[in-house]
Coordinates of C-alpha atoms and ligand atoms in Angstrom, one line a residue:
M1 CA 4.1 -59.8 -169.2
A2 CA 2.4 -56.5 -168.8
S3 CA 1.0 -54.7 -171.5
Q4 CA 2.2 -51.1 -172.6
N5 CA -1.1 -49.7 -171.8
A6 CA -1.0 -51.4 -168.0
A7 CA 2.1 -49.1 -167.1
H8 CA 1.8 -46.1 -165.4
G9 CA 1.4 -42.6 -167.6
H10 CA 3.9 -43.8 -169.9
D11 CA 2.4 -44.6 -173.0
H12 CA 4.1 -42.8 -176.0
T13 CA 3.8 -42.8 -179.7
P14 CA 6.6 -44.2 -181.2
V15 CA 9.0 -42.4 -183.0
P16 CA 11.0 -44.5 -185.7
L17 CA 14.4 -43.5 -187.3
T18 CA 16.5 -45.1 -190.2
S19 CA 20.1 -44.8 -189.9
S20 CA 21.7 -44.6 -193.5
P21 CA 25.1 -45.9 -194.5
V22 CA 27.9 -43.1 -194.7
T23 CA 31.4 -42.8 -196.3
N24 CA 32.8 -42.2 -192.5
L25 CA 32.5 -40.7 -189.0
S26 CA 35.3 -38.7 -188.0
G27 CA 35.3 -36.0 -185.0
S28 CA 35.8 -35.5 -181.3
I29 CA 32.7 -36.3 -178.6
S30 CA 32.1 -37.0 -175.7
A31 CA 29.0 -39.1 -174.0
P32 CA 26.9 -38.2 -171.2
G33 CA 27.6 -38.8 -167.5
D34 CA 27.6 -42.6 -166.2
K35 CA 24.5 -43.6 -165.3
S36 CA 25.5 -45.8 -162.2
I37 CA 27.5 -42.9 -160.8
S38 CA 24.8 -40.7 -161.3
H39 CA 22.1 -42.4 -159.3
R40 CA 24.1 -43.2 -156.7
S41 CA 25.4 -39.6 -156.4
L42 CA 21.5 -38.7 -155.9
L43 CA 20.6 -41.6 -153.9
L44 CA 24.1 -41.3 -151.3
G45 CA 23.6 -37.4 -151.3
A46 CA 19.5 -37.7 -150.3
V47 CA 20.8 -39.5 -147.2
A48 CA 24.4 -37.5 -146.6
D49 CA 24.6 -34.3 -143.8
G50 CA 25.0 -31.1 -146.0
Q51 CA 24.9 -30.2 -149.7
T52 CA 26.3 -32.6 -152.1
R53 CA 27.4 -30.7 -155.3
I54 CA 27.1 -32.9 -158.4
T55 CA 28.7 -32.0 -161.8
G56 CA 28.7 -34.0 -165.1
L57 CA 25.3 -35.2 -163.8
L58 CA 23.6 -37.7 -167.0
E59 CA 20.1 -35.7 -167.3
A60 CA 18.6 -38.6 -169.0
D61 CA 15.0 -39.9 -167.6
D62 CA 16.1 -42.7 -165.8
V63 CA 18.2 -40.1 -163.8
M64 CA 15.7 -37.8 -163.3
A65 CA 13.2 -40.4 -162.0
T66 CA 15.6 -41.1 -159.3
A67 CA 16.1 -37.4 -158.6
G68 CA 12.1 -37.2 -158.3
A69 CA 12.4 -40.2 -155.9
M70 CA 14.7 -38.6 -153.6
R71 CA 12.6 -35.3 -153.7
A72 CA 9.5 -37.1 -152.7
L73 CA 12.0 -38.5 -149.2
G74 CA 12.4 -35.5 -148.6
A75 CA 15.5 -34.1 -150.4
N76 CA 15.7 -30.8 -151.7
V77 CA 17.5 -31.7 -155.3
R78 CA 17.8 -28.7 -158.1
K79 CA 20.0 -27.6 -160.6
E80 CA 22.0 -24.2 -160.2
G81 CA 24.3 -23.0 -163.3
D82 CA 25.6 -26.8 -164.1
T83 CA 25.7 -28.1 -161.0
W84 CA 23.4 -30.6 -159.3
L85 CA 22.8 -29.7 -155.4
V86 CA 21.0 -32.5 -153.4
D87 CA 20.3 -31.0 -149.7
G88 CA 20.7 -34.4 -147.8
M89 CA 18.6 -35.3 -145.0
G90 CA 21.2 -37.3 -143.0
N91 CA 21.1 -41.3 -142.7
G92 CA 18.3 -42.3 -141.0
A93 CA 15.6 -38.8 -141.5
L94 CA 14.2 -39.8 -145.3
L95 CA 11.0 -39.1 -144.8
E96 CA 7.7 -40.8 -146.2
P97 CA 6.2 -40.6 -149.2
T98 CA 3.0 -39.1 -150.2
E99 CA 3.0 -40.4 -153.5
P100 CA 4.3 -43.4 -155.4
L101 CA 7.6 -43.4 -156.1
D102 CA 7.5 -43.2 -160.5
F103 CA 10.6 -45.2 -161.9
G104 CA 9.8 -45.0 -165.2
N105 CA 11.9 -47.5 -167.3
A106 CA 14.6 -47.6 -164.6
G107 CA 15.6 -50.5 -163.3
T108 CA 19.1 -49.4 -161.1
G109 CA 17.2 -46.5 -159.8
S110 CA 14.0 -48.7 -158.6
R111 CA 16.1 -51.4 -157.3
L112 CA 18.4 -49.1 -155.3
A113 CA 15.6 -47.0 -153.8
M114 CA 14.3 -50.0 -152.7
G115 CA 17.0 -51.0 -150.8
L116 CA 17.8 -47.2 -149.5
V117 CA 14.0 -47.3 -148.0
A118 CA 14.3 -50.6 -146.5
G119 CA 15.7 -49.9 -143.6
Y120 CA 12.3 -47.1 -142.9
D121 CA 9.5 -47.8 -141.0
F122 CA 6.8 -46.5 -143.6
P123 CA 5.4 -47.1 -146.4
V124 CA 6.5 -46.5 -150.1
T125 CA 5.4 -47.6 -153.4
F126 CA 7.1 -48.0 -156.5
V127 CA 6.1 -47.6 -160.1
G128 CA 7.4 -47.7 -163.6
D129 CA 6.6 -48.4 -167.7
A130 CA 5.8 -51.5 -169.2
S131 CA 9.1 -52.7 -169.1
L132 CA 10.3 -52.1 -166.0
S133 CA 7.0 -53.6 -164.3
S134 CA 7.9 -56.5 -166.2
R135 CA 11.5 -56.8 -165.0
P136 CA 12.2 -59.5 -161.7
M137 CA 12.2 -57.7 -158.5
G138 CA 12.7 -60.8 -156.5
R139 CA 16.3 -60.4 -156.3
V140 CA 16.5 -57.1 -154.5
L141 CA 12.8 -57.8 -152.3
N142 CA 14.2 -61.4 -151.2
P143 CA 17.1 -59.8 -149.4
L144 CA 15.6 -57.0 -148.1
R145 CA 12.6 -59.3 -146.7
E146 CA 15.6 -60.7 -144.5
T147 CA 15.7 -57.6 -142.7
G148 CA 12.0 -57.8 -142.0
M149 CA 10.8 -55.4 -144.7
Q150 CA 7.5 -56.2 -146.0
V151 CA 6.5 -56.5 -149.5
E152 CA 3.0 -56.0 -151.1
S153 CA 2.4 -56.9 -155.0
S154 CA -0.2 -58.0 -157.0
E155 CA 2.2 -59.2 -159.5
G156 CA 4.7 -61.8 -157.8
D157 CA 7.3 -59.3 -157.0
R158 CA 6.9 -57.2 -160.2
L159 CA 6.1 -53.3 -160.1
P160 CA 3.7 -51.9 -158.9
L161 CA 4.5 -53.0 -155.2
T162 CA 4.8 -51.4 -152.3
V163 CA 7.7 -51.9 -149.5
H164 CA 7.6 -51.4 -146.2
G165 CA 10.8 -51.5 -143.1
A166 CA 10.6 -53.6 -140.3
P167 CA 10.5 -51.1 -137.4
L168 CA 14.1 -52.3 -135.6
P169 CA 15.4 -54.2 -139.0
T170 CA 18.1 -56.8 -138.8
P171 CA 21.4 -56.6 -140.2
I172 CA 22.0 -59.4 -142.5
T173 CA 25.2 -61.1 -144.3
Y174 CA 23.5 -61.8 -148.0
R175 CA 25.8 -64.1 -150.7
V176 CA 24.6 -62.9 -153.7
P177 CA 23.4 -65.6 -156.1
V178 CA 23.6 -63.3 -159.5
A179 CA 26.0 -61.3 -160.3
S180 CA 24.5 -58.3 -159.9
A181 CA 25.8 -54.8 -159.0
Q182 CA 22.3 -53.8 -158.4
V183 CA 21.3 -56.5 -155.9
K184 CA 24.8 -55.7 -154.2
S185 CA 24.3 -52.3 -153.8
A186 CA 20.2 -52.6 -152.8
V187 CA 21.6 -54.8 -149.7
L188 CA 24.3 -52.4 -148.9
L189 CA 22.4 -49.4 -149.3
A190 CA 19.6 -50.8 -146.8
G191 CA 22.7 -51.6 -144.3
L192 CA 23.1 -47.8 -143.8
N193 CA 20.0 -47.7 -141.8
I194 CA 20.0 -50.7 -140.0
A195 CA 21.6 -51.0 -137.0
G196 CA 25.0 -53.2 -136.9
T197 CA 26.9 -54.4 -139.7
T198 CA 25.2 -55.8 -143.1
T199 CA 27.6 -57.9 -145.4
V200 CA 27.2 -59.0 -149.0
I201 CA 29.3 -61.7 -150.6
E202 CA 30.4 -61.1 -153.8
P203 CA 31.8 -64.5 -155.6
V204 CA 31.9 -62.2 -158.8
M205 CA 33.0 -58.5 -158.7
T206 CA 30.4 -56.6 -160.3
R207 CA 30.7 -52.8 -160.7
D208 CA 32.0 -51.3 -157.4
H209 CA 30.5 -48.1 -157.6
T210 CA 28.6 -48.6 -154.7
E211 CA 31.2 -49.7 -152.6
K212 CA 33.7 -46.8 -153.8
M213 CA 31.5 -43.9 -153.2
L214 CA 29.7 -45.2 -150.2
A215 CA 33.6 -44.8 -148.7
G216 CA 34.1 -41.6 -150.1
F217 CA 30.8 -40.4 -148.4
G218 CA 32.3 -41.2 -145.1
A219 CA 30.0 -44.4 -144.6
N220 CA 32.3 -47.2 -142.5
I221 CA 32.7 -49.7 -145.0
S222 CA 35.2 -52.3 -145.6
I223 CA 36.3 -55.2 -148.2
E224 CA 38.1 -58.3 -147.6
V225 CA 38.7 -61.0 -150.2
D226 CA 38.4 -64.5 -149.1
E227 CA 40.2 -67.8 -150.3
D228 CA 37.8 -68.4 -153.1
G229 CA 37.9 -65.0 -154.6
A230 CA 34.9 -63.5 -153.1
R231 CA 34.6 -60.2 -151.8
H232 CA 32.7 -59.5 -148.4
I233 CA 31.6 -56.0 -148.4
S234 CA 30.4 -54.6 -144.8
V235 CA 28.8 -51.5 -143.6
E236 CA 28.1 -50.6 -140.2
G237 CA 24.8 -49.0 -140.5
Q238 CA 23.4 -45.6 -138.7
T239 CA 26.5 -43.7 -138.7
P240 CA 26.5 -40.2 -140.3
L241 CA 27.5 -39.7 -144.0
K242 CA 29.0 -36.3 -145.3
A243 CA 27.6 -34.9 -148.4
Q244 CA 30.6 -34.6 -151.1
D245 CA 31.5 -33.0 -154.7
V246 CA 31.0 -35.5 -157.1
T247 CA 32.0 -35.2 -160.5
V248 CA 30.6 -37.7 -163.2
P249 CA 33.1 -39.0 -165.5
C250 CA 31.1 -39.9 -169.0
D251 CA 29.4 -43.1 -169.5
P252 CA 31.4 -46.0 -170.8
S253 CA 28.1 -48.2 -172.2
S254 CA 27.1 -44.9 -174.2
S255 CA 30.3 -44.2 -175.2
S256 CA 30.2 -47.8 -176.4
F257 CA 28.4 -46.8 -179.5
A258 CA 30.6 -44.4 -180.9
V259 CA 33.3 -46.9 -180.5
V260 CA 31.6 -49.3 -182.2
A261 CA 30.2 -46.7 -185.0
G262 CA 33.9 -45.7 -185.9
L263 CA 35.2 -48.7 -186.0
I264 CA 33.0 -50.5 -188.5
T265 CA 32.4 -47.2 -190.7
P266 CA 35.2 -47.1 -193.4
G267 CA 37.7 -44.3 -193.4
S268 CA 36.5 -43.2 -189.9
D269 CA 38.7 -41.6 -187.2
L270 CA 36.8 -40.7 -183.8
T271 CA 37.9 -39.9 -180.4
I272 CA 35.5 -40.0 -177.6
Q273 CA 36.4 -37.9 -174.1
N274 CA 36.8 -38.7 -170.6
V275 CA 35.3 -42.1 -170.7
L276 CA 35.2 -43.9 -167.4
L277 CA 37.7 -46.4 -167.4
N278 CA 36.8 -48.5 -164.1
P279 CA 38.0 -52.2 -164.9
T280 CA 34.7 -53.4 -163.6
R281 CA 33.0 -51.5 -166.8
T282 CA 35.8 -52.0 -169.8
G283 CA 34.7 -55.5 -171.1
L284 CA 33.6 -54.4 -174.1
F285 CA 36.6 -52.3 -175.0
D286 CA 39.5 -55.3 -174.3
T287 CA 37.1 -57.8 -176.5
L288 CA 37.5 -55.2 -179.5
K289 CA 40.9 -55.2 -178.9
E290 CA 41.1 -59.0 -179.0
M291 CA 38.9 -58.8 -182.3
G292 CA 41.3 -56.5 -184.0
A293 CA 40.3 -53.2 -183.4
D294 CA 42.7 -50.2 -183.4
L295 CA 41.4 -48.8 -180.1
T296 CA 44.1 -46.5 -178.2
I297 CA 43.7 -44.6 -175.3
A298 CA 45.2 -41.4 -174.3
N299 CA 45.6 -39.1 -171.6
H300 CA 44.7 -41.8 -169.3
R301 CA 44.2 -40.4 -165.8
T302 CA 42.6 -40.4 -162.5
S303 CA 40.1 -38.3 -161.2
G304 CA 37.7 -38.7 -157.8
G305 CA 39.2 -42.6 -157.4
E306 CA 38.2 -43.3 -161.3
D307 CA 40.1 -43.8 -164.0
I308 CA 39.5 -41.8 -167.2
G309 CA 40.9 -41.6 -170.8
D310 CA 40.2 -40.5 -174.2
I311 CA 39.3 -43.0 -176.6
R312 CA 40.1 -43.2 -179.9
V313 CA 38.8 -45.9 -183.0
R314 CA 39.9 -46.1 -186.2
H315 CA 38.0 -48.1 -188.8
S316 CA 39.4 -51.7 -188.3
K317 CA 39.2 -55.3 -189.6
L318 CA 37.6 -57.5 -187.1
K319 CA 37.7 -60.8 -186.6
G320 CA 35.3 -63.1 -184.6
V321 CA 36.4 -64.1 -181.2
T322 CA 35.2 -66.2 -178.3
V323 CA 33.9 -63.7 -175.5
P324 CA 34.4 -65.6 -172.0
A325 CA 31.5 -66.0 -169.5
D326 CA 33.3 -64.2 -166.6
R327 CA 33.6 -61.1 -168.7
A328 CA 29.7 -60.5 -168.9
P329 CA 29.5 -58.2 -165.3
S330 CA 32.3 -55.7 -167.1
M331 CA 30.4 -55.7 -170.3
I332 CA 26.6 -56.6 -169.6
D333 CA 24.8 -53.8 -171.2
E334 CA 27.6 -53.8 -174.1
Y335 CA 26.0 -57.3 -175.8
P336 CA 23.8 -55.7 -178.1
V337 CA 26.6 -53.3 -179.4
L338 CA 29.1 -55.9 -179.5
A339 CA 27.2 -58.5 -181.4
V340 CA 26.8 -55.3 -183.9
A341 CA 30.6 -55.4 -184.1
A342 CA 31.0 -59.0 -183.9
S343 CA 28.6 -58.9 -187.5
F344 CA 31.0 -56.6 -189.3
A345 CA 33.4 -59.0 -188.3
E346 CA 35.1 -61.5 -190.3
G347 CA 34.5 -65.4 -188.7
E348 CA 32.7 -66.3 -185.6
T349 CA 31.7 -64.4 -182.4
L350 CA 30.7 -66.6 -179.5
M351 CA 29.7 -64.6 -176.8
L352 CA 28.9 -67.2 -173.2
G353 CA 27.2 -66.8 -170.0
L354 CA 24.5 -64.0 -171.5
D355 CA 21.5 -65.4 -169.0
E356 CA 21.4 -62.0 -167.3
L357 CA 20.7 -60.3 -170.7
R358 CA 17.5 -61.6 -170.7
V359 CA 16.2 -59.9 -167.6
K360 CA 17.2 -56.4 -168.9
E361 CA 15.0 -53.8 -170.4
C362 CA 13.6 -56.5 -172.3
D363 CA 15.0 -59.8 -173.2
R364 CA 18.2 -58.5 -174.8
L365 CA 19.5 -61.9 -176.3
A366 CA 16.4 -62.2 -178.1
A367 CA 16.0 -59.1 -179.1
T368 CA 19.6 -58.7 -180.6
A369 CA 19.6 -62.0 -182.5
R370 CA 15.9 -61.1 -183.7
G371 CA 17.2 -57.5 -184.7
L372 CA 20.5 -59.3 -186.4
E373 CA 18.9 -61.6 -188.5
A374 CA 16.1 -58.9 -189.7
N375 CA 19.2 -57.6 -191.1
G376 CA 20.4 -60.7 -192.8
V377 CA 23.3 -61.4 -190.3
D378 CA 24.0 -65.0 -189.5
C379 CA 23.7 -65.7 -185.5
T380 CA 22.1 -68.6 -183.4
E381 CA 20.3 -67.6 -180.0
G382 CA 21.2 -70.3 -177.2
E383 CA 19.5 -70.6 -174.2
D384 CA 22.5 -68.1 -172.2
T385 CA 25.1 -67.8 -175.2
L386 CA 25.0 -65.7 -179.1
T387 CA 27.1 -66.9 -182.0
V388 CA 27.6 -64.6 -184.6
R389 CA 28.9 -65.5 -187.6
G390 CA 30.6 -62.3 -189.7
N391 CA 31.7 -62.3 -193.4
G392 CA 33.2 -58.9 -193.2
S393 CA 29.9 -56.5 -194.2
V394 CA 26.2 -56.7 -193.3
E395 CA 23.3 -56.5 -196.1
G396 CA 20.9 -54.2 -193.6
G397 CA 17.4 -53.3 -194.9
G398 CA 15.7 -54.3 -191.8
T399 CA 13.3 -52.5 -189.3
V400 CA 14.6 -53.8 -185.8
E401 CA 11.5 -54.3 -182.4
T402 CA 13.4 -52.3 -179.8
L403 CA 10.6 -53.1 -177.4
L404 CA 11.5 -50.1 -174.7
D405 CA 14.8 -50.5 -175.0
H406 CA 17.6 -48.0 -175.4
R407 CA 20.4 -49.9 -176.5
I408 CA 18.4 -51.8 -178.4
A409 CA 17.7 -49.0 -180.5
M410 CA 20.9 -47.3 -180.4
S411 CA 22.9 -50.6 -181.5
F412 CA 20.8 -50.9 -184.4
L413 CA 21.3 -47.2 -185.5
V414 CA 24.8 -48.1 -185.5
M415 CA 24.5 -50.7 -187.6
G416 CA 23.1 -48.8 -190.2
M417 CA 26.0 -46.5 -190.3
A418 CA 28.3 -49.1 -192.0
S419 CA 25.7 -52.1 -193.5
Q420 CA 24.9 -51.9 -197.0
K421 CA 21.1 -50.8 -196.9
P422 CA 19.8 -48.4 -194.4
V423 CA 18.6 -49.7 -190.9
S424 CA 15.7 -49.1 -189.3
V425 CA 14.3 -49.2 -185.8
D426 CA 10.9 -48.7 -184.7
D427 CA 11.0 -46.5 -181.8
T428 CA 13.8 -44.1 -180.6
V429 CA 12.1 -42.3 -177.4
M430 CA 13.5 -44.9 -175.1
I431 CA 16.8 -43.7 -175.8
N432 CA 15.9 -40.4 -173.8
T433 CA 16.2 -42.8 -170.7
S434 CA 19.7 -42.8 -171.1
F435 CA 21.4 -40.6 -173.8
R436 CA 19.1 -37.7 -174.8
E437 CA 22.0 -36.6 -177.1
F438 CA 22.8 -39.5 -179.0
V439 CA 21.0 -38.5 -182.7
P440 CA 22.4 -34.7 -182.2
L441 CA 25.8 -36.3 -181.3
M442 CA 25.9 -39.2 -183.8
T443 CA 24.9 -36.6 -186.4
S444 CA 27.8 -34.0 -185.7
I445 CA 30.3 -37.0 -186.7
G446 CA 28.6 -38.1 -189.7
A447 CA 25.9 -40.2 -189.1
N448 CA 22.9 -39.8 -191.2
L449 CA 19.7 -40.6 -189.3
T450 CA 15.8 -39.6 -190.5
Ligands
S3P501 C1 23.7 -51.2 -163.1 C2 23.4 -52.6 -162.7 C3 23.4 -53.7 -163.8 C4 23.3 -52.7 -165.2 C5 22.7 -51.5 -165.1 C6 23.1 -50.5 -164.4 C7 24.0 -50.7 -161.9 O1 22.6 -54.3 -163.8 O2 23.3 -53.7 -166.6 O3 22.8 -50.9 -166.5 O4 24.2 -49.1 -162.2 O5 24.7 -51.1 -160.6 P1 22.2 -56.2 -163.3 O6 22.9 -55.3 -161.5 O7 21.4 -56.3 -162.9 O8 23.6 -56.5 -163.6

């Protein structure tokens, strides 16, 4: 694994933080814009004809890296008032960048951008921080190589690397071997500038933002489900895309920190507004309800083709459950905070099918287990499982290693709000990659973060 010092200009001085127990959390808040939709609105805006206008864009480091990359590829991306404007280059008309695209910590931005440029006959270099430089890129590079794209990397399909699309790329049909929306999306975005039909076969459904948004931007896209339930998503290449007005709903993954905080902290009553409730993203909320959470949705509505609602949570006595493997894609980023909820539950929570957690911003399965242990929680880390044995309360008192992972940091700060002793994390700087407002927002509802 690359050391932090080997990363490209991303060394930072860690900023530790301690979360101390509070008597209750109350109020009404909203999380920032959805990260997945934010990345995609910039990527698609860059290759559409005309001006895409985005409101509610997540202004966090990961998405700003994607904005920078789209500028480097020729698109004019800027903010006016509350609206982000992207003057698109048109499909097939991106320009060769003069410098490496620096994606920082952003796995989604980098992998989707590799797909977006795969059909262009020019070199593009990708760099990132130590965490991103240790993550596997072969999962997107391998299908993209089938189009004729060349890859140069000294680190075995890890960043830094340079890709160079073929002069006449071949459209491919690709069956995604892991449940990954990033892999699906990279191949579909590559297909935009490849003559002919590019097809992705997805045996297990993952978040469907790319398909939905491609349709919204006027791509010629079709989806069929075969007799085994696999989705066949086909996009016709080299057809024009049309700029759109995008309203980004609030991120359910970011909202989940406040949701769990409200459930585990006695006396709490919280409302988290305007949460994206796309069914490919709501596995955590379903699981918490099975655990006995007092979690209700008000104001359920549809906007921009997406389900949205306000989530109200009140402190609840939770019980352990088994979380089936087939639910993992719909809550893949939420296991660390689910593990925190499970620590406060009575009984055993068994989480299955967690292999993908090992290749996130850090090895999240190991990092979560170590964080639980540091705070006196009885747990077992299996190869692709996590078992948490709760007894209704958590001792706390530990310091958690966050390993450049924003969600590990936020999850354990949530734990400290309801544990007997404070919980510390060794670094909070990475929270800026997805949720800059986390500390002030949680403080505004009663958290004690110092
Ligand atoms: C994302 C897909 C998921 C998720 C990530 C965002 C996306 O990754 O973990 O935070 O926007 O497509 P995988 O596709 O690798 O599971």
